Coordinates of C-alpha atoms in Angstrom, one line a residue:
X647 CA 54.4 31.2 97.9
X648 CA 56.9 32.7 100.4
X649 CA 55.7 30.7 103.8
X650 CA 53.4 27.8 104.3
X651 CA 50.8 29.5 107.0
X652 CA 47.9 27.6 108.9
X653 CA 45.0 25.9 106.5
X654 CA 41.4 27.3 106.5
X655 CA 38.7 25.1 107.8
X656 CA 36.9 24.5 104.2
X657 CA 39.2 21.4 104.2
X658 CA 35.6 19.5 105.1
X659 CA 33.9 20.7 101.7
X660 CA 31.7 23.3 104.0
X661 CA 30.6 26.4 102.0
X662 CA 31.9 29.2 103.7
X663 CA 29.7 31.6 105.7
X664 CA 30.3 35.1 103.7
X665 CA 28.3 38.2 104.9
X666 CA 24.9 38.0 103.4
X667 CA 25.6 42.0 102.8
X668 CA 28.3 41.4 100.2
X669 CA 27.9 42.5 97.2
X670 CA 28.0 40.0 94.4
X671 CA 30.3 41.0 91.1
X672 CA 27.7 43.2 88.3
X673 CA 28.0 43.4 84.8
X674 CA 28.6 47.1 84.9
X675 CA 31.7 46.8 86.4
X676 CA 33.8 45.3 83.2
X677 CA 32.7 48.3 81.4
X678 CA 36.2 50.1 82.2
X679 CA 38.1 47.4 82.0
X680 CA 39.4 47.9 78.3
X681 CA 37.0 49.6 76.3
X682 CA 35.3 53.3 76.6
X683 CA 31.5 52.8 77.0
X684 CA 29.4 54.4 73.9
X685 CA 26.4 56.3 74.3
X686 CA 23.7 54.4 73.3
X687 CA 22.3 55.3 69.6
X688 CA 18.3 55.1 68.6
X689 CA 17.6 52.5 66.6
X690 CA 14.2 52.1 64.1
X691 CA 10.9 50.4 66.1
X692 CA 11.1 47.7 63.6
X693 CA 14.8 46.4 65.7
X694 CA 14.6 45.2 68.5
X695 CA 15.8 46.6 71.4
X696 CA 16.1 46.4 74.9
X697 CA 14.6 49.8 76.2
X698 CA 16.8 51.7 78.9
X699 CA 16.0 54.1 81.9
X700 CA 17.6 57.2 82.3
X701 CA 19.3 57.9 85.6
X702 CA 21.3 61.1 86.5
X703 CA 23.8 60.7 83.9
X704 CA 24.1 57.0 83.6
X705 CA 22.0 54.7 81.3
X706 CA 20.9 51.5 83.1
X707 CA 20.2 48.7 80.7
X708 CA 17.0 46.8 82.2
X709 CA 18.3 43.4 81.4
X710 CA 21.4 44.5 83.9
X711 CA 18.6 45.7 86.4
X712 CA 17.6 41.8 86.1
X713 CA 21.3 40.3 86.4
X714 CA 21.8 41.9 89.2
X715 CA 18.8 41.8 91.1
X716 CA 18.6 39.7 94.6
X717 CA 15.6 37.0 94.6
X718 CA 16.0 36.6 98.5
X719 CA 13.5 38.6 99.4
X720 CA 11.0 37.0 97.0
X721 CA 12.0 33.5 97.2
X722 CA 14.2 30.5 99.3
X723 CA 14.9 29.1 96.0
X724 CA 18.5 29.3 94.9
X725 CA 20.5 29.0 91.9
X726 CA 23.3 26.5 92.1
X727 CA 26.0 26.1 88.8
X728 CA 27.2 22.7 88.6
X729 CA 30.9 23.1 87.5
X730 CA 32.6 20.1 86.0
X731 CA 35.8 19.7 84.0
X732 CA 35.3 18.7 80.3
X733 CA 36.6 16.0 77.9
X734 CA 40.0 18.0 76.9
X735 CA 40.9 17.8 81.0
X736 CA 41.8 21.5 81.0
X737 CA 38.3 23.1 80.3
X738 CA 35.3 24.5 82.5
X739 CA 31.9 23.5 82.2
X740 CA 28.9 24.4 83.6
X741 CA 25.1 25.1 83.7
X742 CA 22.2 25.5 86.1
X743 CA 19.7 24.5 88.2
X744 CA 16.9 25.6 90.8
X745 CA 17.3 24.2 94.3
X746 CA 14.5 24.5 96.2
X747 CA 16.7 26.2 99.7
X748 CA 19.6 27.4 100.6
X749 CA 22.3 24.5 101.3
X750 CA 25.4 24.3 103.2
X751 CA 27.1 21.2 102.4
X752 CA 27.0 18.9 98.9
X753 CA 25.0 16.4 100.4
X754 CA 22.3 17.9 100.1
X755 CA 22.4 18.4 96.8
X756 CA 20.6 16.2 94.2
X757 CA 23.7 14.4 91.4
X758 CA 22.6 15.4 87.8
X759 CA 23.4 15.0 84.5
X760 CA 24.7 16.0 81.0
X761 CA 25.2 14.7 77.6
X762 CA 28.7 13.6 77.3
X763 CA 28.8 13.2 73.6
X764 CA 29.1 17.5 73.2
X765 CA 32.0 17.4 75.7
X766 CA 34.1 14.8 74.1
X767 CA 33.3 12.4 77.5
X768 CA 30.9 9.8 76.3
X769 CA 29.4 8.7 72.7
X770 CA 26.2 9.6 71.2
X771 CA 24.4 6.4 71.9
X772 CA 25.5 6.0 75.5
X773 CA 26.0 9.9 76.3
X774 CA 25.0 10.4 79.6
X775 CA 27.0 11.5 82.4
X776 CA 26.3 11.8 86.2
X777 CA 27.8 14.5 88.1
X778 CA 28.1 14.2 91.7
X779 CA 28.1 17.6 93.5
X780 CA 31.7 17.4 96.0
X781 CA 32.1 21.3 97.5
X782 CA 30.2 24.5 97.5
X783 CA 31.3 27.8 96.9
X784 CA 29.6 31.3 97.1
X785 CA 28.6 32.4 93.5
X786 CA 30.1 36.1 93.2
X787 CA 28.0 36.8 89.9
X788 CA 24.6 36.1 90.7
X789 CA 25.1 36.8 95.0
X790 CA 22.4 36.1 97.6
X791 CA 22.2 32.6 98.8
X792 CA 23.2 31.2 95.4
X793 CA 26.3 29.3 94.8
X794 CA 29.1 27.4 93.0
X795 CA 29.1 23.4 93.1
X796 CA 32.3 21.4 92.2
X797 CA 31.2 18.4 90.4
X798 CA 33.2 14.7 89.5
X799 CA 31.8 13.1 87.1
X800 CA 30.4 9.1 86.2
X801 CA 28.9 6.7 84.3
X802 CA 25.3 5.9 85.5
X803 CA 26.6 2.6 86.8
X804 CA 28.4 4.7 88.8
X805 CA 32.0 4.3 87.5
X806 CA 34.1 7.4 87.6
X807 CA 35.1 8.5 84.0
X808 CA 38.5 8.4 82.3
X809 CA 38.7 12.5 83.0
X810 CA 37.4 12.2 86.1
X811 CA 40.8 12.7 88.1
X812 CA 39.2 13.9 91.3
X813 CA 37.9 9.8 92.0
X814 CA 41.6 8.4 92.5
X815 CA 43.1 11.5 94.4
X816 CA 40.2 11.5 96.9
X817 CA 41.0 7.5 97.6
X818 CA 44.8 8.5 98.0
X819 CA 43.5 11.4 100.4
X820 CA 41.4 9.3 102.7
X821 CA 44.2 6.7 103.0
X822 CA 45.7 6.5 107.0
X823 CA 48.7 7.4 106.4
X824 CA 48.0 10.6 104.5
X825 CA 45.9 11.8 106.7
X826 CA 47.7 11.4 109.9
X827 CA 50.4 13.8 107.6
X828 CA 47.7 15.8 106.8
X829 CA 49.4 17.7 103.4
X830 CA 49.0 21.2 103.3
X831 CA 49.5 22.7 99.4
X832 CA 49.9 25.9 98.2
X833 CA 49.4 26.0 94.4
X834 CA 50.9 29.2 92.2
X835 CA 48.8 29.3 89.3
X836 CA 49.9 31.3 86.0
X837 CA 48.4 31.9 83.3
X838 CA 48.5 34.9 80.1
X839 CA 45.8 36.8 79.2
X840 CA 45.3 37.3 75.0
X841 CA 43.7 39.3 72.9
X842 CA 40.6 38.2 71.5
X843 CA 40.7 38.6 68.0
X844 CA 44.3 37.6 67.6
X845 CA 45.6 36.0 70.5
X846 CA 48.6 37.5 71.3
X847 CA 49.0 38.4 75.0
X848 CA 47.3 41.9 76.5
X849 CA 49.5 44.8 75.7
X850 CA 51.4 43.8 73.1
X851 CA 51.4 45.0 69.8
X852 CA 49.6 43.1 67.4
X853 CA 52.3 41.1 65.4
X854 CA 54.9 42.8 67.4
X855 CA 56.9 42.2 70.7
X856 CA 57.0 44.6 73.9
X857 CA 60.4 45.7 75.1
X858 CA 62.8 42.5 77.4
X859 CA 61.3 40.8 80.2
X860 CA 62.4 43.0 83.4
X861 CA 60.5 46.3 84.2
X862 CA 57.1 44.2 84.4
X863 CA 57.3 41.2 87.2
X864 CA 55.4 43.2 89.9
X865 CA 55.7 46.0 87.9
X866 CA 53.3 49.4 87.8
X867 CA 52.6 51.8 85.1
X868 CA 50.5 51.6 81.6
X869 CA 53.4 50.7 79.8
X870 CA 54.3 47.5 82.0
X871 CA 51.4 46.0 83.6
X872 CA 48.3 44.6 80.8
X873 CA 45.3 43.3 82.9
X874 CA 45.7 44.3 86.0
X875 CA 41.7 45.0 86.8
X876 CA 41.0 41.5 86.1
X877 CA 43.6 39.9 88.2
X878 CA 41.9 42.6 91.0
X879 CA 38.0 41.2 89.9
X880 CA 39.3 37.9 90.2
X881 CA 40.9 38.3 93.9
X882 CA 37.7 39.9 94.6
X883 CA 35.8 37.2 93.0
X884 CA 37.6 34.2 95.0
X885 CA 37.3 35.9 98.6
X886 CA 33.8 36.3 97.7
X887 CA 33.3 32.6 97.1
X888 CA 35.3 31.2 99.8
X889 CA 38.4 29.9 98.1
X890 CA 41.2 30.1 100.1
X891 CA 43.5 32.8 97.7
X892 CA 46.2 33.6 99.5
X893 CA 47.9 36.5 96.8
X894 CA 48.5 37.8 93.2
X895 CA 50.8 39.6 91.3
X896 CA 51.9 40.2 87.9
X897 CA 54.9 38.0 86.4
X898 CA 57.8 38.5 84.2
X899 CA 56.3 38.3 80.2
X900 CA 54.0 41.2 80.3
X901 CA 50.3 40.1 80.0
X902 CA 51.0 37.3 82.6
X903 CA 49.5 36.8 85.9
X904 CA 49.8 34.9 89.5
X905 CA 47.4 34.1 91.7
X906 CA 48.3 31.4 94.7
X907 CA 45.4 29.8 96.7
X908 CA 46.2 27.8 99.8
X909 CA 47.7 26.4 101.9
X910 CA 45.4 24.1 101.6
X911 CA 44.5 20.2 102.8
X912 CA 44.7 17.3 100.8
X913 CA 41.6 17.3 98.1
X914 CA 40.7 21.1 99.2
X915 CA 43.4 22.2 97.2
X916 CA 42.2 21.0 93.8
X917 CA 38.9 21.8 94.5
X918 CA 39.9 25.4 95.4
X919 CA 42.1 25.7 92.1
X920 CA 39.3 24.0 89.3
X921 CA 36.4 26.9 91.2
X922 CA 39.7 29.8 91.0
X923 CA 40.0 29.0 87.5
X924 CA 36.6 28.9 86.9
X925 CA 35.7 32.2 88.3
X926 CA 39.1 33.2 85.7
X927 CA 37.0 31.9 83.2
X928 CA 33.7 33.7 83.2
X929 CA 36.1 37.2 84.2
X930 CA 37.4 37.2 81.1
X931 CA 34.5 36.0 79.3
X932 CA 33.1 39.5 80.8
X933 CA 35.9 41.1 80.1
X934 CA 36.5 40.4 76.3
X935 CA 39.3 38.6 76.9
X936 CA 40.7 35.1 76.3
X937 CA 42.3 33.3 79.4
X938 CA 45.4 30.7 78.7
X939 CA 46.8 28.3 80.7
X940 CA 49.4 27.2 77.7
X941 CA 52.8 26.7 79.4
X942 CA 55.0 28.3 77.1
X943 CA 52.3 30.7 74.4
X944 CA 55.1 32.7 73.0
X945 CA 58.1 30.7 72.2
X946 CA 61.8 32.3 72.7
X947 CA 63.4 34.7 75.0
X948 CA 60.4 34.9 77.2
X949 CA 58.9 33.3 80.2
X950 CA 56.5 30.1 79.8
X951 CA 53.9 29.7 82.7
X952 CA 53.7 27.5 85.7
X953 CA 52.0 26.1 88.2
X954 CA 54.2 25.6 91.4
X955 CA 53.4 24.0 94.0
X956 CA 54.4 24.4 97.6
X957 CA 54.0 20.8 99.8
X958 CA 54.4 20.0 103.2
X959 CA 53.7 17.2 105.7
X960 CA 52.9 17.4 109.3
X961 CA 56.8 15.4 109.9
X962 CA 58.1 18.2 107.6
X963 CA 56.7 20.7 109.4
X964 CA 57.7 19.7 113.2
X965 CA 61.4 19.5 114.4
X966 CA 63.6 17.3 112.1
X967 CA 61.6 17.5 109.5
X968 CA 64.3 19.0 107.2
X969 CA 65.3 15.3 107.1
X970 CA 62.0 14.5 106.4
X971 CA 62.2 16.9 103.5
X972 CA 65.2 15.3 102.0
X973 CA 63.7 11.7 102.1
X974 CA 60.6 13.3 99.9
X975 CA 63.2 14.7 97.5
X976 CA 64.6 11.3 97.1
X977 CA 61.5 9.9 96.6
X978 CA 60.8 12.5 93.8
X979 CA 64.2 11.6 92.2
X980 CA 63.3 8.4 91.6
X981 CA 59.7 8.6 90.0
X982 CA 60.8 11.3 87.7
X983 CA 59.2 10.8 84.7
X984 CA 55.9 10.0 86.4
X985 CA 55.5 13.4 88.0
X986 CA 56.9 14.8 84.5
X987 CA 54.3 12.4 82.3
X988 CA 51.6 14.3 84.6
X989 CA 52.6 17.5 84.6
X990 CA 50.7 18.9 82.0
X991 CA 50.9 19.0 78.3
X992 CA 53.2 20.7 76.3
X993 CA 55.5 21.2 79.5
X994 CA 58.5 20.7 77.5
X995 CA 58.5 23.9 75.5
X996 CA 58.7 25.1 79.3
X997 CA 61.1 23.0 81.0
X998 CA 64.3 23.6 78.9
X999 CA 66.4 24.3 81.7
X1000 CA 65.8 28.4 81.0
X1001 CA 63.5 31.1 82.4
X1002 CA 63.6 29.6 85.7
X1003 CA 63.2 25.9 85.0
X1004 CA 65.2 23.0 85.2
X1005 CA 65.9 20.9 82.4
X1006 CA 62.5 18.3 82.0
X1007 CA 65.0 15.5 81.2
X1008 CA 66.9 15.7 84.4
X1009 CA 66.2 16.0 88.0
X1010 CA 67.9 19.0 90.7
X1011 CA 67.1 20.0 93.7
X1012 CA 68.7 23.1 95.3
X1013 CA 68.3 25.5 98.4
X1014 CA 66.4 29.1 97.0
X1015 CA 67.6 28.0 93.5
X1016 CA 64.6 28.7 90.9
X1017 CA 66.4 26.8 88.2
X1018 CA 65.9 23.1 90.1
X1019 CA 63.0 20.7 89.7
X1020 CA 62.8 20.9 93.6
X1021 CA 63.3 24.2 95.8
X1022 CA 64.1 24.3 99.4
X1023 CA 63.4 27.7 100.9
X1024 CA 66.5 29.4 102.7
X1025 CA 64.2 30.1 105.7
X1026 CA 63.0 26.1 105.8
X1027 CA 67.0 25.3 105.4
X1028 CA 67.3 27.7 108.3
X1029 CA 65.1 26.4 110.7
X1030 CA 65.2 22.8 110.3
X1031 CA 61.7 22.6 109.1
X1032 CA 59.3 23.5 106.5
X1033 CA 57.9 22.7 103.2
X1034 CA 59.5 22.3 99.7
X1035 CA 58.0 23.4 95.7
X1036 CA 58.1 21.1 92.9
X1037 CA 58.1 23.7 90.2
X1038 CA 57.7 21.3 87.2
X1039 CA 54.1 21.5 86.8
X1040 CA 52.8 23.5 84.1
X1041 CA 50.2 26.1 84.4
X1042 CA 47.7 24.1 82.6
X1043 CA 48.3 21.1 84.9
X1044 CA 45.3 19.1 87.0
X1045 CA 45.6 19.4 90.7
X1046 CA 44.2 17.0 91.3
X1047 CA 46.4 15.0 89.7
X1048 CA 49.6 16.8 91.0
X1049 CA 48.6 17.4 94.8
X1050 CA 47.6 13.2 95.0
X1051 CA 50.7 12.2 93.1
X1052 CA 53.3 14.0 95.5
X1053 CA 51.2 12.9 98.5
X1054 CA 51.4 9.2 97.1
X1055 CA 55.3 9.4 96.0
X1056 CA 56.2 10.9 99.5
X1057 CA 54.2 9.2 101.9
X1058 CA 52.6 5.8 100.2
X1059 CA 55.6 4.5 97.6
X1060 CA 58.5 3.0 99.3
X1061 CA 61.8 2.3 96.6
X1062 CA 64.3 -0.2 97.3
X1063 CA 67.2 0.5 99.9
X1064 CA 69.6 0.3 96.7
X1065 CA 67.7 2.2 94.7
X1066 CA 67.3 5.2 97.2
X1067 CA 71.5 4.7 98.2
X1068 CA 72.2 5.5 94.3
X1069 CA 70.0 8.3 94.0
X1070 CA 71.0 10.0 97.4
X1071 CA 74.5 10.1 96.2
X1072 CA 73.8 11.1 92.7
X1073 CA 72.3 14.0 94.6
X1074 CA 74.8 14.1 96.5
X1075 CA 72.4 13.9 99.8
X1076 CA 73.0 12.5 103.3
X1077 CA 69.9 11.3 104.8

């Protein structure tokens, strides 16, 4: 993200008020994404079938007419998707439920359950799981007054459960002295889109390679952008819903995508993130296409994916705070291989010290230098004051996880005077 901004105000877990005249995201619409509709062929009476009506020129299946239709004229009740991450820590899941009225904040929504056993999160004879409903998004597939809950999840005695990473980075979040920083994060999430048959990335020739990384970062034309209408439905999707987006574009191995969402405060930034990549999910799912969030899925000379992330404190951001900045990046020296045990698996295929990386073994920190664990921006060097990016997560890290553990290194942990002397001049760093 080039510039830390101002936050929104969803940083209290309100639903944002969308017009009620948006439209929400139909099924018709992935019918161009990658595949010529077919005129539709009669089939014998003894099939089934689901009939269709003809309109002008255009067939329109009845079961779409029922996808897309809006109940708020004919009812208050809603439909709310309970969204929770699953047993592998990485994947989406979901189902739904009637609520009786429209809601505007996750207290009013009732906690519910799920068998734990099918997700890998609980066994057979003890399987149930409690979610407990934490923020509400629009839902940009169904519309109307329905929406998208962000669930944690716990044992019926009310113990958060091993994956639930949301429990300890909302107690680091509430703690004084975070909150009188009040963190602002703005999280670059990559990922590649595949193929579904043979997962290799969109565009690329099945078994074969496209030409060097270079003509396709931000790049135009048939022949160097693969997926663009879904990183467009997604961007779509996420202002629908409220999440705070903030940009995309395409990156520099063809078939990969950006999107950024923030800046954001404190637990508002993995909340925001787990619904983006949600709505990712169910895009391509439309779409025919499989989404990965594997930090390096092609190995050699060719970009792995990331998931930078921009961080700033209300002393960073005020006069001085440069010196602020610097006392953070010692911080980070020193805990190292925490941040790197936690930030994401199968990071080091990605952090070789190539491709824009730094080396996951050692830890750098330069001014506009891509290839440091740490980046200052010139314009933060410039003014005195600003934020900095720890670009070692990977793109299939937990932000949850991330956002709480550089609020926690920077603002709760305090090393030894010796041990922060060594490191500042290993770093060669006057603070």
């Amino acid at each position: 993200m080039a510039q830390i901004l101002a936050p929104s105000p969803q940083w209290q877990m309100r639903m944002t008020k969308n017009s009620t005249n948006a439209s929400p995201m139909t099924s018709n619409m992935w019918s161009s994404l990658f595949l010529k509709q077919k005129k539709a062929t009669p089939k014998t009476s003894a099939k089934f079938r689901v009939l269709a009506l003809q309109s002008g020129n255009s067939t329109i299946n009845r079961v779409e007419d029922l996808l897309n239709m809006d109940t708020t004229p004919y009812t208050d009740k809603i439909i709310a998707e309970y969204i929770w991450i699953g047993g592998s820590g990485i994947d989406t899941r979901s189902k739904s439920r009637t609520i009786s009225k429209p809601v505007e904040h996750p207290s009013e929504l009732p906690k519910w359950n799920y068998d734990g056993s099918s997700t890998g999160q609980a066994p057979g004879e003890d399987s149930e799981v409690i979610l407990y409903p934490q923020a509400i998004f629009k839902d940009p597939f169904r519309g109307g007054n329905n929406i998208l809950v962000i669930c944690d999840t716990y044992t019926p005695a009310g113990e958060p459960i091993p994956t639930n990473k949301r429990h300890k980075a909302a107690e680091i979040f509430s703690n004084k002295k975070v909150v009188d920083e009040i963190p602002w994060y703005g999280i670059e999430q990559e990922y590649t889109l595949l193929q579904t048959n043979v997962k290799w990335p969109l565009g690329w020739p099945v078994g074969g390679y496209p030409g060097p990384q270079g003509p396709y970062y931000c790049g135009a034309g048939a022949d160097k952008s693969f997926g663009r209408d879904i990183s467009d439905a997604h961007y779509k999707a996420c202002l629908y819903a409220g999440i705070n987006i903030s940009g995309t574009n395409g990156e520099v191995m063809p078939g990969q995508w950006e999107f950024q969402v923030g800046p954001s405060v404190g637990i508002e930034a993995g909340d925001h993130i787990w619904c983006a990549r949600y709505l990712l999910e169910r895009i391509t799912e439309q779409a025919g296409v499989v989404l990965s969030l594997d930090p390096k899925p092609i190995e050699g000379d060719w970009n792995g994916a990331g998931c930078h992330t921009n961080y700033s404190t209300k002393s960073m951001r005020e006069e001085g705070g440069f010196e602020v900045i610097k006392k953070a990046i010692l911080n980070l020296s020193l805990r190292h291989k925490e941040h790197i045990s936690a930030y994401g698996e199968g990071n080091e295929r990605r952090l070789t010290g190539k491709h824009e990386t730094a080396s996951i073994n050692t830890f750098s920190w330069g001014v506009a230098n891509r290839g440091c664990s740490i980046r200052v921006g010139r314009e933060t060097e410039q003014k005195g004051k600003g934020y900095l990016e720890d670009r070692r997560p990977a793109s299939n890290m937990d932000p949850y996880i991330v956002t709480s553990l550089l609020a926690e290194t920077t603002l709760l942990w305090e090393p030894t005077l010796e041990a922060e002397s060594l490191a500042a001049q290993k770093l060669k760093m006057n603070v």
